[in-house]
PDB file of C-alpha atoms in Angstrom:
ATOM      1  CA  UNK A   1       3.916  10.088  -1.610  1.00 85.00           C
ATOM      2  CA  UNK A   2       0.613  11.470  -2.833  1.00 84.00           C
ATOM      3  CA  UNK A   3       0.182  12.316  -6.497  1.00 85.00           C
ATOM      4  CA  UNK A   4      -2.627  13.319  -8.827  1.00 81.00           C
ATOM      5  CA  UNK A   5      -2.850  10.919 -11.733  1.00 83.00           C
ATOM      6  CA  UNK A   6      -3.416  12.531 -15.109  1.00 78.00           C
ATOM      7  CA  UNK A   7      -5.696   9.883 -16.548  1.00 73.00           C
ATOM      8  CA  UNK A   8      -9.336   9.016 -16.676  1.00 63.00           C
ATOM      9  CA  UNK A   9     -10.648   6.766 -13.918  1.00 59.00           C
ATOM     10  CA  UNK A  10     -10.855   3.459 -15.816  1.00 56.00           C
ATOM     11  CA  UNK A  11     -11.536   0.633 -13.344  1.00 52.00           C
ATOM     12  CA  UNK A  12     -15.049   1.689 -12.517  1.00 70.00           C
ATOM     13  CA  UNK A  13     -16.358  -1.329 -10.584  1.00 82.00           C
ATOM     14  CA  UNK A  14     -14.887  -3.124  -7.613  1.00 87.00           C
ATOM     15  CA  UNK A  15     -16.186  -6.428  -9.010  1.00 87.00           C
ATOM     16  CA  UNK A  16     -13.998  -6.024 -12.113  1.00 86.00           C
ATOM     17  CA  UNK A  17     -10.750  -6.374 -10.158  1.00 90.00           C
ATOM     18  CA  UNK A  18      -8.765  -9.551 -10.708  1.00 90.00           C
ATOM     19  CA  UNK A  19      -5.684 -10.938  -8.984  1.00 93.00           C
ATOM     20  CA  UNK A  20      -2.558 -12.384 -10.593  1.00 92.00           C
ATOM     21  CA  UNK A  21       0.782 -13.581  -9.346  1.00 93.00           C
ATOM     22  CA  UNK A  22       3.894 -13.545 -11.550  1.00 92.00           C
ATOM     23  CA  UNK A  23       2.877 -11.047 -14.250  1.00 92.00           C
ATOM     24  CA  UNK A  24       5.459  -8.976 -16.064  1.00 93.00           C
ATOM     25  CA  UNK A  25       5.569  -5.250 -15.215  1.00 94.00           C
ATOM     26  CA  UNK A  26       2.606  -3.389 -16.698  1.00 92.00           C
ATOM     27  CA  UNK A  27       2.626   0.271 -17.794  1.00 91.00           C
ATOM     28  CA  UNK A  28       2.404   2.393 -14.644  1.00 93.00           C
ATOM     29  CA  UNK A  29       1.081   5.894 -14.006  1.00 92.00           C
ATOM     30  CA  UNK A  30       3.210   6.321 -10.878  1.00 94.00           C
ATOM     31  CA  UNK A  31       6.058   4.285  -9.365  1.00 96.00           C
ATOM     32  CA  UNK A  32       7.835   4.294  -6.021  1.00 97.00           C
ATOM     33  CA  UNK A  33      11.082   2.324  -5.628  1.00 97.00           C
ATOM     34  CA  UNK A  34      11.927   1.225  -2.091  1.00 97.00           C
ATOM     35  CA  UNK A  35      14.838  -0.575  -0.472  1.00 95.00           C
ATOM     36  CA  UNK A  36      13.553  -2.296   2.646  1.00 94.00           C
ATOM     37  CA  UNK A  37      16.629  -3.779   4.332  1.00 90.00           C
ATOM     38  CA  UNK A  38      17.862  -5.556   1.218  1.00 88.00           C
ATOM     39  CA  UNK A  39      14.461  -6.203  -0.335  1.00 92.00           C
ATOM     40  CA  UNK A  40      13.874  -4.097  -3.431  1.00 96.00           C
ATOM     41  CA  UNK A  41      10.200  -3.271  -3.692  1.00 97.00           C
ATOM     42  CA  UNK A  42       8.501  -1.333  -6.445  1.00 98.00           C
ATOM     43  CA  UNK A  43       4.998   0.013  -5.806  1.00 98.00           C
ATOM     44  CA  UNK A  44       3.198   0.697  -9.100  1.00 97.00           C
ATOM     45  CA  UNK A  45      -0.121   2.463  -9.667  1.00 94.00           C
ATOM     46  CA  UNK A  46      -1.958   1.206 -12.753  1.00 89.00           C
ATOM     47  CA  UNK A  47      -5.006   3.401 -13.064  1.00 76.00           C
ATOM     48  CA  UNK A  48      -7.276   2.314 -10.215  1.00 72.00           C
ATOM     49  CA  UNK A  49      -5.186  -0.802  -9.835  1.00 89.00           C
ATOM     50  CA  UNK A  50      -1.826  -1.803  -8.423  1.00 95.00           C
ATOM     51  CA  UNK A  51       1.215  -3.934  -9.070  1.00 97.00           C
ATOM     52  CA  UNK A  52       3.977  -4.730  -6.590  1.00 98.00           C
ATOM     53  CA  UNK A  53       7.333  -6.084  -7.717  1.00 97.00           C
ATOM     54  CA  UNK A  54       9.564  -7.624  -5.058  1.00 96.00           C
ATOM     55  CA  UNK A  55      13.189  -8.597  -5.641  1.00 93.00           C
ATOM     56  CA  UNK A  56      15.378 -10.171  -3.008  1.00 89.00           C
ATOM     57  CA  UNK A  57      18.205 -12.705  -2.897  1.00 84.00           C
ATOM     58  CA  UNK A  58      15.575 -15.471  -2.734  1.00 80.00           C
ATOM     59  CA  UNK A  59      14.138 -14.404  -6.084  1.00 84.00           C
ATOM     60  CA  UNK A  60      11.326 -12.241  -7.381  1.00 89.00           C
ATOM     61  CA  UNK A  61       7.606 -11.957  -6.788  1.00 92.00           C
ATOM     62  CA  UNK A  62       5.040  -9.930  -8.722  1.00 94.00           C
ATOM     63  CA  UNK A  63       1.490  -9.246  -7.519  1.00 96.00           C
ATOM     64  CA  UNK A  64      -1.086  -7.527  -9.702  1.00 95.00           C
ATOM     65  CA  UNK A  65      -4.610  -6.467  -8.725  1.00 94.00           C
ATOM     66  CA  UNK A  66      -6.255  -4.865 -11.738  1.00 90.00           C
ATOM     67  CA  UNK A  67      -8.959  -5.122 -14.359  1.00 84.00           C
ATOM     68  CA  UNK A  68      -7.222  -7.584 -16.655  1.00 74.00           C
ATOM     69  CA  UNK A  69      -9.013  -8.517 -19.862  1.00 72.00           C
ATOM     70  CA  UNK A  70      -9.139 -12.271 -20.257  1.00 69.00           C
ATOM     71  CA  UNK A  71      -8.169 -12.948 -16.638  1.00 68.00           C
ATOM     72  CA  UNK A  72      -9.807 -16.017 -15.206  1.00 62.00           C
ATOM     73  CA  UNK A  73      -8.835 -15.278 -11.602  1.00 69.00           C
ATOM     74  CA  UNK A  74     -11.250 -12.881  -9.894  1.00 76.00           C
ATOM     75  CA  UNK A  75     -10.164 -11.122  -6.743  1.00 89.00           C
ATOM     76  CA  UNK A  76      -9.957 -13.867  -4.102  1.00 92.00           C
ATOM     77  CA  UNK A  77     -10.759 -13.362  -0.429  1.00 93.00           C
ATOM     78  CA  UNK A  78      -7.510 -15.113   0.432  1.00 95.00           C
ATOM     79  CA  UNK A  79      -4.539 -16.921  -1.061  1.00 95.00           C
ATOM     80  CA  UNK A  80      -1.694 -18.763   0.647  1.00 96.00           C
ATOM     81  CA  UNK A  81       0.992 -20.099  -1.686  1.00 94.00           C
ATOM     82  CA  UNK A  82       4.569 -21.072  -1.717  1.00 91.00           C
ATOM     83  CA  UNK A  83       6.536 -19.099  -4.289  1.00 83.00           C
ATOM     84  CA  UNK A  84      10.051 -20.517  -4.510  1.00 81.00           C
ATOM     85  CA  UNK A  85      11.594 -20.050  -1.064  1.00 84.00           C
ATOM     86  CA  UNK A  86       8.824 -17.660   0.013  1.00 86.00           C
ATOM     87  CA  UNK A  87       5.508 -18.014   1.709  1.00 93.00           C
ATOM     88  CA  UNK A  88       3.014 -15.678   0.033  1.00 95.00           C
ATOM     89  CA  UNK A  89      -0.250 -14.686   1.703  1.00 97.00           C
ATOM     90  CA  UNK A  90      -2.864 -12.380   0.214  1.00 97.00           C
ATOM     91  CA  UNK A  91      -6.220 -11.287   1.616  1.00 97.00           C
ATOM     92  CA  UNK A  92      -8.884  -8.960   0.233  1.00 97.00           C
ATOM     93  CA  UNK A  93     -12.138  -7.542   1.473  1.00 96.00           C
ATOM     94  CA  UNK A  94     -14.673  -5.082   0.139  1.00 95.00           C
ATOM     95  CA  UNK A  95     -16.127  -2.396   2.399  1.00 95.00           C
ATOM     96  CA  UNK A  96     -19.467  -0.888   1.378  1.00 96.00           C
ATOM     97  CA  UNK A  97     -20.005   2.521   2.952  1.00 96.00           C
ATOM     98  CA  UNK A  98     -22.619   5.269   2.938  1.00 95.00           C
ATOM     99  CA  UNK A  99     -21.701   8.424   1.016  1.00 89.00           C
ATOM    100  CA  UNK A 100     -20.742  10.343   4.174  1.00 90.00           C
ATOM    101  CA  UNK A 101     -18.830   7.424   5.654  1.00 95.00           C
ATOM    102  CA  UNK A 102     -17.039   6.858   2.365  1.00 96.00           C
ATOM    103  CA  UNK A 103     -15.840  10.477   2.199  1.00 94.00           C
ATOM    104  CA  UNK A 104     -14.544  10.317   5.777  1.00 95.00           C
ATOM    105  CA  UNK A 105     -12.814   6.965   5.235  1.00 96.00           C
ATOM    106  CA  UNK A 106     -11.217   8.237   2.000  1.00 94.00           C
ATOM    107  CA  UNK A 107      -9.841  11.334   3.751  1.00 94.00           C
ATOM    108  CA  UNK A 108      -8.557   9.214   6.644  1.00 94.00           C
ATOM    109  CA  UNK A 109      -6.721   6.797   4.330  1.00 95.00           C
ATOM    110  CA  UNK A 110      -5.215   9.515   2.150  1.00 95.00           C
ATOM    111  CA  UNK A 111      -3.954  11.311   5.283  1.00 94.00           C
ATOM    112  CA  UNK A 112      -2.452   8.022   6.516  1.00 93.00           C
ATOM    113  CA  UNK A 113      -0.429   7.407   3.365  1.00 94.00           C
ATOM    114  CA  UNK A 114       0.315  10.974   2.234  1.00 90.00           C
ATOM    115  CA  UNK A 115       3.430  11.455   4.367  1.00 86.00           C
ATOM    116  CA  UNK A 116       4.419   7.852   5.006  1.00 93.00           C
ATOM    117  CA  UNK A 117       7.906   7.213   3.528  1.00 94.00           C
ATOM    118  CA  UNK A 118       6.941   3.785   2.136  1.00 97.00           C
ATOM    119  CA  UNK A 119       3.634   4.689   0.530  1.00 97.00           C
ATOM    120  CA  UNK A 120       2.284   5.714  -2.826  1.00 96.00           C
ATOM    121  CA  UNK A 121      -1.197   7.081  -3.455  1.00 94.00           C
ATOM    122  CA  UNK A 122      -2.772   8.477  -6.565  1.00 92.00           C
ATOM    123  CA  UNK A 123      -5.975  10.480  -6.783  1.00 90.00           C
ATOM    124  CA  UNK A 124      -7.988  10.803  -9.965  1.00 86.00           C
ATOM    125  CA  UNK A 125      -9.403  13.942 -11.559  1.00 83.00           C
ATOM    126  CA  UNK A 126     -13.129  14.397 -11.129  1.00 80.00           C
ATOM    127  CA  UNK A 127     -13.598  13.003  -7.623  1.00 82.00           C
ATOM    128  CA  UNK A 128     -11.624  13.836  -4.486  1.00 81.00           C
ATOM    129  CA  UNK A 129     -12.422  10.352  -3.185  1.00 91.00           C
ATOM    130  CA  UNK A 130     -11.309   8.353  -6.255  1.00 90.00           C
ATOM    131  CA  UNK A 131      -7.879   6.967  -5.386  1.00 92.00           C
ATOM    132  CA  UNK A 132      -5.577   3.989  -5.166  1.00 93.00           C
ATOM    133  CA  UNK A 133      -3.141   3.839  -2.260  1.00 95.00           C
ATOM    134  CA  UNK A 134      -0.359   1.459  -1.221  1.00 97.00           C
ATOM    135  CA  UNK A 135       1.813   1.211   1.883  1.00 97.00           C
ATOM    136  CA  UNK A 136       4.730  -1.181   2.497  1.00 97.00           C
ATOM    137  CA  UNK A 137       6.925  -2.228   5.390  1.00 96.00           C
ATOM    138  CA  UNK A 138       9.465  -4.823   6.369  1.00 94.00           C
ATOM    139  CA  UNK A 139       9.111  -6.434   9.787  1.00 91.00           C
ATOM    140  CA  UNK A 140      10.294  -9.671  11.338  1.00 88.00           C
ATOM    141  CA  UNK A 141      11.997 -10.761   8.106  1.00 87.00           C
ATOM    142  CA  UNK A 142       8.820 -10.321   6.071  1.00 93.00           C
ATOM    143  CA  UNK A 143       7.798  -7.775   3.468  1.00 96.00           C
ATOM    144  CA  UNK A 144       4.202  -6.632   3.837  1.00 97.00           C
ATOM    145  CA  UNK A 145       1.994  -4.254   1.937  1.00 97.00           C
ATOM    146  CA  UNK A 146      -1.550  -2.989   2.086  1.00 97.00           C
ATOM    147  CA  UNK A 147      -3.575  -1.412  -0.679  1.00 97.00           C
ATOM    148  CA  UNK A 148      -6.823   0.515  -0.955  1.00 96.00           C
ATOM    149  CA  UNK A 149      -8.809   0.908  -4.188  1.00 94.00           C
ATOM    150  CA  UNK A 150     -11.723   3.328  -3.966  1.00 93.00           C
ATOM    151  CA  UNK A 151     -14.910   3.244  -5.995  1.00 92.00           C
ATOM    152  CA  UNK A 152     -16.827   6.343  -4.840  1.00 92.00           C
ATOM    153  CA  UNK A 153     -19.611   5.884  -7.393  1.00 90.00           C
ATOM    154  CA  UNK A 154     -20.405   2.526  -5.722  1.00 92.00           C
ATOM    155  CA  UNK A 155     -19.485   3.529  -2.174  1.00 94.00           C
ATOM    156  CA  UNK A 156     -17.057   0.613  -2.115  1.00 95.00           C
ATOM    157  CA  UNK A 157     -13.473   0.315  -0.963  1.00 96.00           C
ATOM    158  CA  UNK A 158     -11.378  -2.720  -1.857  1.00 95.00           C
ATOM    159  CA  UNK A 159      -8.738  -3.375   0.800  1.00 97.00           C
ATOM    160  CA  UNK A 160      -5.911  -5.875   0.335  1.00 97.00           C
ATOM    161  CA  UNK A 161      -3.030  -7.016   2.481  1.00 98.00           C
ATOM    162  CA  UNK A 162      -0.063  -9.147   1.462  1.00 97.00           C
ATOM    163  CA  UNK A 163       2.725 -10.822   3.386  1.00 97.00           C
ATOM    164  CA  UNK A 164       5.798 -12.399   1.779  1.00 95.00           C
ATOM    165  CA  UNK A 165       8.346 -14.125   3.993  1.00 92.00           C
ATOM    166  CA  UNK A 166      10.992 -16.798   3.964  1.00 83.00           C
ATOM    167  CA  UNK A 167       9.883 -20.396   4.176  1.00 77.00           C
ATOM    168  CA  UNK A 168      10.498 -21.575   7.744  1.00 60.00           C
ATOM    169  CA  UNK A 169      13.229 -24.075   8.591  1.00 49.00           C
ATOM    170  CA  UNK A 170      10.542 -26.611   9.506  1.00 47.00           C
ATOM    171  CA  UNK A 171       8.865 -26.271   6.118  1.00 47.00           C
ATOM    172  CA  UNK A 172      12.217 -26.508   4.324  1.00 45.00           C
ATOM    173  CA  UNK A 173      12.977 -29.683   6.265  1.00 45.00           C
ATOM    174  CA  UNK A 174       9.713 -31.206   5.026  1.00 48.00           C
ATOM    175  CA  UNK A 175      10.945 -30.789   1.440  1.00 46.00           C
ATOM    176  CA  UNK A 176      14.089 -32.803   2.070  1.00 42.00           C
ATOM    177  CA  UNK A 177      13.907 -36.558   1.477  1.00 42.00           C
ATOM    178  CA  UNK A 178      13.726 -38.691   4.585  1.00 40.00           C
ATOM    179  CA  UNK A 179      17.045 -40.189   5.659  1.00 38.00           C
ATOM    180  CA  UNK A 180      17.476 -43.818   4.729  1.00 39.00           C
ATOM    181  CA  UNK A 181      18.265 -46.203   7.577  1.00 37.00           C
ATOM    182  CA  UNK A 182      20.792 -48.887   6.873  1.00 39.00           C
ATOM    183  CA  UNK A 183      20.524 -52.043   8.987  1.00 42.00           C
ATOM    184  CA  UNK A 184      23.826 -53.374  10.310  1.00 33.00           C
TER     185      UNK A 184
END
């Protein structure tokens, strides 16, 4: 789903983005609710930022990448955490492109997500290349999403990918206490 957001472009620098796990839902400019084989996923556009809310029988997970005043966690290159019974992995990179390359990459990404049934993209007034886009899928028992945050004035594109999946049997077994041997 592609939409034009009726707001000023507020997150104006890629370096201002921060990452947070577990935040409450923030006010959104556009929302897409998905049911991915029993996993309820909500993609939320927050200006030039995003928030993803995941709800499944194992629990909930909330990821936010945004300019968050007072946040002490800048955008990391990678995170691997255990969240309840889930394994959570996050990765981010920043692409710096020439003006012509940026325009082409922006058009390519918007075309990719525009008609995808599990995507949400918002463009901002004033620049055809100012956008935030998100795409989700469920595969192999995992929920995955990718996001793109464009900063045309800098020629930078922030790309993230996230994977949330069940903790493996082997990892669950490591949490259990070792059996106690009784001598006879």
